mmCIF file of C-alpha atoms and ligand atoms in Angstrom:
data_model
loop_
_atom_site.group_PDB
_atom_site.id
_atom_site.type_symbol
_atom_site.label_atom_id
_atom_site.label_comp_id
_atom_site.label_asym_id
_atom_site.label_seq_id
_atom_site.Cartn_x
_atom_site.Cartn_y
_atom_site.Cartn_z
ATOM 1 C CA MET A 1 47.687 83.004 90.089
ATOM 2 C CA ALA A 2 50.328 84.489 92.386
ATOM 3 C CA LYS A 3 50.798 83.407 95.949
ATOM 4 C CA VAL A 4 52.797 85.066 98.695
ATOM 5 C CA TYR A 5 54.384 82.820 101.304
ATOM 6 C CA LEU A 6 54.880 84.739 104.552
ATOM 7 C CA THR A 7 57.690 82.547 105.716
ATOM 8 C CA GLY A 8 59.617 82.158 108.957
ATOM 9 C CA ALA A 9 63.372 81.829 108.438
ATOM 10 C CA GLY A 10 64.090 80.621 111.969
ATOM 11 C CA PRO A 11 66.343 82.299 114.504
ATOM 12 C CA GLY A 12 69.734 82.093 112.754
ATOM 13 C CA ASP A 13 71.045 78.541 112.557
ATOM 14 C CA PHE A 14 70.345 77.534 108.954
ATOM 15 C CA GLU A 15 69.214 74.060 109.980
ATOM 16 C CA LEU A 16 66.401 75.529 112.054
ATOM 17 C CA LEU A 17 64.618 76.349 108.799
ATOM 18 C CA THR A 18 61.551 74.177 108.269
ATOM 19 C CA ILE A 19 61.303 71.741 105.383
ATOM 20 C CA LYS A 20 58.295 73.655 104.114
ATOM 21 C CA ALA A 21 60.142 76.976 104.171
ATOM 22 C CA LEU A 22 63.048 75.400 102.296
ATOM 23 C CA ARG A 23 60.655 74.109 99.636
ATOM 24 C CA VAL A 24 59.075 77.506 98.958
ATOM 25 C CA VAL A 25 62.510 79.168 98.939
ATOM 26 C CA LYS A 26 63.678 76.699 96.275
ATOM 27 C CA GLU A 27 60.564 77.421 94.186
ATOM 28 C CA ALA A 28 60.549 81.206 94.656
ATOM 29 C CA ASP A 29 60.646 83.665 91.759
ATOM 30 C CA VAL A 30 61.395 86.475 94.188
ATOM 31 C CA ILE A 31 62.448 86.546 97.838
ATOM 32 C CA ILE A 32 61.826 89.671 99.899
ATOM 33 C CA TYR A 33 63.967 89.451 103.034
ATOM 34 C CA ASP A 34 65.289 91.468 105.927
ATOM 35 C CA ARG A 35 68.389 91.473 108.082
ATOM 36 C CA LEU A 36 67.358 88.748 110.479
ATOM 37 C CA ALA A 37 66.996 86.009 107.875
ATOM 38 C CA ASN A 38 70.216 83.977 107.552
ATOM 39 C CA PRO A 39 71.667 84.898 104.101
ATOM 40 C CA GLU A 40 72.708 81.260 103.597
ATOM 41 C CA ILE A 41 69.035 80.522 102.969
ATOM 42 C CA LEU A 42 69.091 82.688 99.841
ATOM 43 C CA LYS A 43 71.697 80.381 98.306
ATOM 44 C CA GLU A 44 68.996 77.696 98.133
ATOM 45 C CA ALA A 45 66.975 79.730 95.628
ATOM 46 C CA LYS A 46 66.838 78.734 91.978
ATOM 47 C CA ASP A 47 68.848 80.506 89.277
ATOM 48 C CA GLY A 48 67.214 83.747 88.244
ATOM 49 C CA CYS A 49 65.376 84.272 91.523
ATOM 50 C CA GLU A 50 65.180 87.969 92.351
ATOM 51 C CA PHE A 51 66.235 89.127 95.827
ATOM 52 C CA VAL A 52 64.798 92.235 97.442
ATOM 53 C CA TYR A 53 66.272 93.500 100.724
ATOM 54 C CA VAL A 54 63.854 95.539 102.794
ATOM 55 C CA GLY A 55 65.867 96.657 105.741
ATOM 56 C CA LYS A 56 67.437 96.233 109.058
ATOM 57 C CA GLU A 57 65.997 94.838 112.219
ATOM 58 C CA ASP A 58 64.884 97.235 114.966
ATOM 59 C CA SER A 59 66.539 100.300 113.547
ATOM 60 C CA ASN A 60 65.100 103.399 111.998
ATOM 61 C CA HIS A 61 66.733 102.666 108.671
ATOM 62 C CA THR A 62 64.214 100.077 107.647
ATOM 63 C CA LEU A 63 61.657 100.781 104.932
ATOM 64 C CA PRO A 64 58.349 101.941 106.362
ATOM 65 C CA GLN A 65 55.965 98.999 106.703
ATOM 66 C CA GLU A 66 53.596 100.513 104.156
ATOM 67 C CA GLU A 67 56.381 100.486 101.559
ATOM 68 C CA ILE A 68 57.297 96.893 102.366
ATOM 69 C CA ASN A 69 53.649 95.917 101.944
ATOM 70 C CA GLU A 70 53.643 97.604 98.561
ATOM 71 C CA VAL A 71 56.904 95.899 97.473
ATOM 72 C CA ILE A 72 55.370 92.523 98.306
ATOM 73 C CA TYR A 73 52.149 93.391 96.491
ATOM 74 C CA GLN A 74 53.977 94.599 93.383
ATOM 75 C CA SER A 75 56.064 91.416 93.393
ATOM 76 C CA ALA A 76 52.864 89.372 93.453
ATOM 77 C CA LEU A 77 51.611 91.217 90.375
ATOM 78 C CA LYS A 78 54.829 90.343 88.568
ATOM 79 C CA TYR A 79 55.633 86.828 89.777
ATOM 80 C CA GLU A 80 53.868 83.616 90.668
ATOM 81 C CA ASN A 81 55.847 82.421 93.705
ATOM 82 C CA VAL A 82 56.647 85.216 96.108
ATOM 83 C CA VAL A 83 58.456 84.485 99.371
ATOM 84 C CA ARG A 84 58.478 87.048 102.136
ATOM 85 C CA LEU A 85 61.249 85.704 104.370
ATOM 86 C CA LYS A 86 61.332 86.946 107.943
ATOM 87 C CA GLY A 87 63.508 86.135 110.934
ATOM 88 C CA GLY A 88 62.076 83.663 113.429
ATOM 89 C CA ASP A 89 58.319 83.288 113.077
ATOM 90 C CA PRO A 90 56.472 85.722 110.786
ATOM 91 C CA LEU A 91 53.792 86.471 113.374
ATOM 92 C CA VAL A 92 55.968 86.995 116.464
ATOM 93 C CA PHE A 93 56.686 90.727 116.277
ATOM 94 C CA GLY A 94 57.138 90.117 112.585
ATOM 95 C CA ARG A 95 54.277 92.186 111.176
ATOM 96 C CA GLY A 96 53.306 89.246 108.997
ATOM 97 C CA GLY A 97 49.662 89.806 109.868
ATOM 98 C CA GLU A 98 49.760 93.346 108.517
ATOM 99 C CA GLU A 99 51.374 92.171 105.312
ATOM 100 C CA ALA A 100 48.759 89.444 104.879
ATOM 101 C CA ILE A 101 45.880 91.889 105.380
ATOM 102 C CA TYR A 102 47.378 94.268 102.827
ATOM 103 C CA LEU A 103 47.578 91.430 100.303
ATOM 104 C CA LYS A 104 44.131 90.066 101.084
ATOM 105 C CA ASP A 105 42.575 93.496 100.607
ATOM 106 C CA ARG A 106 44.051 93.519 97.111
ATOM 107 C CA GLY A 107 42.943 90.009 96.179
ATOM 108 C CA ILE A 108 46.345 88.311 96.519
ATOM 109 C CA ALA A 109 46.478 84.808 97.996
ATOM 110 C CA PHE A 110 48.880 84.145 100.861
ATOM 111 C CA GLU A 111 50.077 81.395 103.169
ATOM 112 C CA PHE A 112 51.806 81.638 106.515
ATOM 113 C CA ILE A 113 54.746 79.319 107.039
ATOM 114 C CA PRO A 114 55.591 79.284 110.743
ATOM 115 C CA GLY A 115 59.208 79.545 111.783
ATOM 116 C CA ILE A 116 61.096 78.655 114.923
ATOM 117 C CA THR A 117 60.951 81.833 116.957
ATOM 118 C CA SER A 118 64.052 83.352 118.519
ATOM 119 C CA ALA A 119 61.977 83.929 121.651
ATOM 120 C CA ILE A 120 62.206 80.224 122.516
ATOM 121 C CA ALA A 121 65.122 78.915 120.447
ATOM 122 C CA VAL A 122 67.701 81.548 121.378
ATOM 123 C CA PRO A 123 67.336 80.951 125.140
ATOM 124 C CA GLU A 124 67.286 77.197 124.410
ATOM 125 C CA TYR A 125 70.658 77.378 122.628
ATOM 126 C CA ALA A 126 71.935 79.327 125.625
ATOM 127 C CA GLY A 127 70.829 76.550 127.979
ATOM 128 C CA ILE A 128 67.854 78.502 129.333
ATOM 129 C CA PRO A 129 64.490 76.718 129.108
ATOM 130 C CA VAL A 130 61.584 79.172 129.005
ATOM 131 C CA THR A 131 59.626 76.821 131.281
ATOM 132 C CA HIS A 132 60.980 74.285 133.744
ATOM 133 C CA ARG A 133 59.106 72.055 136.142
ATOM 134 C CA GLY A 134 59.338 73.398 139.661
ATOM 135 C CA VAL A 135 60.763 76.736 138.488
ATOM 136 C CA THR A 136 58.166 78.419 136.305
ATOM 137 C CA VAL A 137 54.922 77.373 134.680
ATOM 138 C CA SER A 138 54.569 80.087 132.110
ATOM 139 C CA PHE A 139 56.429 82.549 129.942
ATOM 140 C CA ARG A 140 55.712 85.810 128.191
ATOM 141 C CA VAL A 141 57.190 87.273 125.058
ATOM 142 C CA VAL A 142 57.187 91.037 125.122
ATOM 143 C CA THR A 143 58.494 93.876 123.008
ATOM 144 C CA GLY A 144 61.141 95.886 124.819
ATOM 145 C CA HIS A 145 60.754 98.638 122.301
ATOM 146 C CA GLU A 146 58.682 101.278 124.032
ATOM 147 C CA SER A 147 57.426 104.480 122.547
ATOM 148 C CA SER A 148 59.831 107.276 123.460
ATOM 149 C CA ASN A 149 56.970 109.157 125.117
ATOM 150 C CA LYS A 150 57.612 108.339 128.777
ATOM 151 C CA ASN A 151 54.002 108.881 129.781
ATOM 152 C CA GLN A 152 52.694 106.321 127.336
ATOM 153 C CA SER A 153 54.271 102.984 128.161
ATOM 154 C CA GLN A 154 53.009 100.217 125.867
ATOM 155 C CA ILE A 155 54.203 97.631 128.358
ATOM 156 C CA PRO A 156 51.778 96.809 131.190
ATOM 157 C CA TRP A 157 54.554 96.591 133.793
ATOM 158 C CA GLU A 158 52.151 95.918 136.653
ATOM 159 C CA ASN A 159 51.311 92.557 135.017
ATOM 160 C CA TYR A 160 54.881 91.348 135.376
ATOM 161 C CA LYS A 161 54.957 90.878 139.115
ATOM 162 C CA SER A 162 54.554 87.104 138.791
ATOM 163 C CA ASP A 163 57.416 84.652 138.411
ATOM 164 C CA ASP A 164 56.717 84.054 134.727
ATOM 165 C CA THR A 165 59.761 83.938 132.530
ATOM 166 C CA ILE A 166 59.818 87.147 130.488
ATOM 167 C CA VAL A 167 61.527 87.270 127.100
ATOM 168 C CA PHE A 168 62.038 90.778 125.754
ATOM 169 C CA LEU A 169 62.612 91.115 122.032
ATOM 170 C CA MET A 170 63.950 94.364 120.568
ATOM 171 C CA GLY A 171 64.901 95.556 124.036
ATOM 172 C CA LEU A 172 68.691 95.797 124.244
ATOM 173 C CA HIS A 173 68.734 99.569 123.786
ATOM 174 C CA ARG A 174 66.225 99.809 126.660
ATOM 175 C CA LEU A 175 68.003 97.363 128.982
ATOM 176 C CA ALA A 176 68.604 99.848 131.802
ATOM 177 C CA HIS A 177 64.998 101.038 131.649
ATOM 178 C CA ILE A 178 63.636 97.470 131.639
ATOM 179 C CA CYS A 179 65.676 96.568 134.738
ATOM 180 C CA HIS A 180 64.633 99.794 136.426
ATOM 181 C CA MET A 181 60.944 99.072 135.805
ATOM 182 C CA LEU A 182 61.192 95.445 137.007
ATOM 183 C CA ILE A 183 62.820 96.572 140.250
ATOM 184 C CA LYS A 184 60.192 99.287 140.579
ATOM 185 C CA ILE A 185 57.339 96.750 140.462
ATOM 186 C CA GLY A 186 59.014 94.746 143.208
ATOM 187 C CA LYS A 187 61.460 92.245 141.763
ATOM 188 C CA PRO A 188 64.615 91.791 143.865
ATOM 189 C CA LYS A 189 67.706 93.600 142.636
ATOM 190 C CA ASP A 190 69.548 90.280 142.394
ATOM 191 C CA TYR A 191 66.824 88.693 140.223
ATOM 192 C CA PRO A 192 68.405 86.645 137.377
ATOM 193 C CA ILE A 193 68.558 88.064 133.857
ATOM 194 C CA ALA A 194 70.454 87.128 130.720
ATOM 195 C CA VAL A 195 71.178 88.887 127.462
ATOM 196 C CA ILE A 196 71.794 86.663 124.461
ATOM 197 C CA SER A 197 73.377 88.133 121.362
ATOM 198 C CA ARG A 198 73.259 86.511 117.927
ATOM 199 C CA GLY A 199 71.741 83.364 119.383
ATOM 200 C CA THR A 200 71.944 80.017 117.531
ATOM 201 C CA THR A 201 74.831 81.318 115.344
ATOM 202 C CA PRO A 202 78.584 80.759 115.691
ATOM 203 C CA ASP A 203 78.815 84.314 117.137
ATOM 204 C CA ALA A 204 76.356 83.562 119.944
ATOM 205 C CA LYS A 205 77.240 85.240 123.207
ATOM 206 C CA THR A 206 75.312 85.071 126.463
ATOM 207 C CA VAL A 207 75.868 87.350 129.435
ATOM 208 C CA VAL A 208 74.213 86.492 132.752
ATOM 209 C CA GLY A 209 73.707 88.920 135.601
ATOM 210 C CA THR A 210 71.183 90.531 137.910
ATOM 211 C CA LEU A 211 68.671 93.302 137.381
ATOM 212 C CA GLU A 212 71.177 95.595 139.056
ATOM 213 C CA ASP A 213 74.362 94.777 137.163
ATOM 214 C CA ILE A 214 73.359 93.398 133.729
ATOM 215 C CA HIS A 215 73.258 96.830 132.163
ATOM 216 C CA LYS A 216 76.965 97.384 132.669
ATOM 217 C CA LYS A 217 77.866 93.845 131.624
ATOM 218 C CA ALA A 218 75.774 93.546 128.479
ATOM 219 C CA LYS A 219 75.072 96.927 127.000
ATOM 220 C CA ASP A 220 77.736 96.670 124.284
ATOM 221 C CA LEU A 221 76.711 93.259 122.941
ATOM 222 C CA PRO A 222 75.979 93.237 119.217
ATOM 223 C CA THR A 223 72.415 92.907 117.918
ATOM 224 C CA PRO A 224 70.226 91.048 117.361
ATOM 225 C CA ALA A 225 69.949 90.334 121.042
ATOM 226 C CA LEU A 226 67.160 89.360 123.389
ATOM 227 C CA ILE A 227 66.684 89.516 127.133
ATOM 228 C CA VAL A 228 65.459 86.692 129.396
ATOM 229 C CA VAL A 229 64.295 87.428 132.923
ATOM 230 C CA GLY A 230 63.483 84.768 135.510
ATOM 231 C CA GLU A 231 64.766 81.990 137.749
ATOM 232 C CA VAL A 232 65.170 79.755 134.670
ATOM 233 C CA VAL A 233 68.294 81.771 133.806
ATOM 234 C CA LYS A 234 70.125 79.938 136.605
ATOM 235 C CA LEU A 235 69.624 76.603 134.809
ATOM 236 C CA ARG A 236 72.235 77.710 132.296
ATOM 237 C CA GLU A 237 74.891 76.683 134.806
ATOM 238 C CA GLN A 238 73.856 73.086 134.156
ATOM 239 C CA LEU A 239 72.383 73.299 130.667
ATOM 240 C CA ASN A 240 74.785 75.412 128.638
ATOM 241 C CA TRP A 241 75.633 73.228 125.642
ATOM 242 C CA PHE A 242 76.137 75.432 122.596
ATOM 243 C CA GLU A 243 78.530 78.220 123.464
ATOM 244 C CA LYS A 244 82.086 77.305 124.225
ATOM 245 C CA GLU A 245 83.507 79.516 126.947
HETATM 246 N N1 SAH B 301 59.873 87.281 114.305
HETATM 247 C C1 SAH B 301 61.099 87.193 115.057
HETATM 248 C C2 SAH B 301 61.277 88.354 116.023
HETATM 249 C C3 SAH B 301 61.303 89.709 115.351
HETATM 250 S S1 SAH B 301 61.634 91.003 116.478
HETATM 251 C C4 SAH B 301 61.144 85.847 115.787
HETATM 252 O O1 SAH B 301 60.134 85.151 115.875
HETATM 253 O O2 SAH B 301 62.232 85.474 116.250
HETATM 254 C C5 SAH B 301 63.373 91.122 116.362
HETATM 255 C C6 SAH B 301 64.012 90.754 117.674
HETATM 256 O O3 SAH B 301 64.136 89.348 117.799
HETATM 257 C C7 SAH B 301 65.421 91.280 117.850
HETATM 258 O O4 SAH B 301 65.439 92.625 118.260
HETATM 259 C C8 SAH B 301 65.941 90.353 118.933
HETATM 260 O O5 SAH B 301 65.467 90.757 120.195
HETATM 261 C C9 SAH B 301 65.270 89.051 118.581
HETATM 262 N N2 SAH B 301 66.159 88.143 117.831
HETATM 263 C C10 SAH B 301 65.949 87.654 116.595
HETATM 264 N N3 SAH B 301 66.930 86.809 116.232
HETATM 265 C C11 SAH B 301 67.784 86.758 117.280
HETATM 266 C C12 SAH B 301 69.012 86.061 117.536
HETATM 267 N N4 SAH B 301 69.547 85.239 116.635
HETATM 268 N N5 SAH B 301 69.620 86.260 118.730
HETATM 269 C C13 SAH B 301 69.085 87.081 119.661
HETATM 270 N N6 SAH B 301 67.934 87.763 119.469
HETATM 271 C C14 SAH B 301 67.292 87.604 118.304
#
């Protein structure tokens, strides 16, 4: 009986893979992976394991989700241990839920294996805690990827007036727009914001600025990158530990 493990690969640093994820990777007959999963993880697979690459993160060159679902399903018909390896956590903007429903509808068993999400770990490696006593009591994780139809924003901007930390995933290409909208709902122009590129890896690079100037400073950073907005960004001055200047 086949089983599909919808598995989080963690945010980049190989050692942020869970022990459970490592076990299923070692046992896998096939691993279906995308760009965000650290390729070092694939080296842990057994001899003869098949590898299937299903596309790049947040670009238009990725396979349509329906095709990915079908690739996973077909793999489950062929093999016993199927690992669907996804960056971060499979259910944080990872479409793991859709994949699981597709499998369930076709009688294929699945398990979720949570991963360390970039939304928390990438700021953490940059010395930015998503919550901090006396600074903020809550945080939100939001997609920065809006539909191109300007009249149909998916993001409920009016909800973001509070001082919650906001982490935008998939938002670098919309950085100017995001800053514009945050200023429009009333945040000060000098409100702290950071962009973190390739977090938790040796190429990690963090740029700190304000809603007004970050666009110029950070727009050319390589992806994957995420955006953190909030007073917690200032704590990096004391807490930066990973990146060497
Ligand atoms: N499921 C993933 C997120 C998928 S959405 C998770 O839980 O981490 C993809 C987005 O995640 C990217 O566009 C980027 O914003 C962010 N991301 C993933 N890995 C990252 C990294 N190492 N550094 C910075 N951002 C990252």
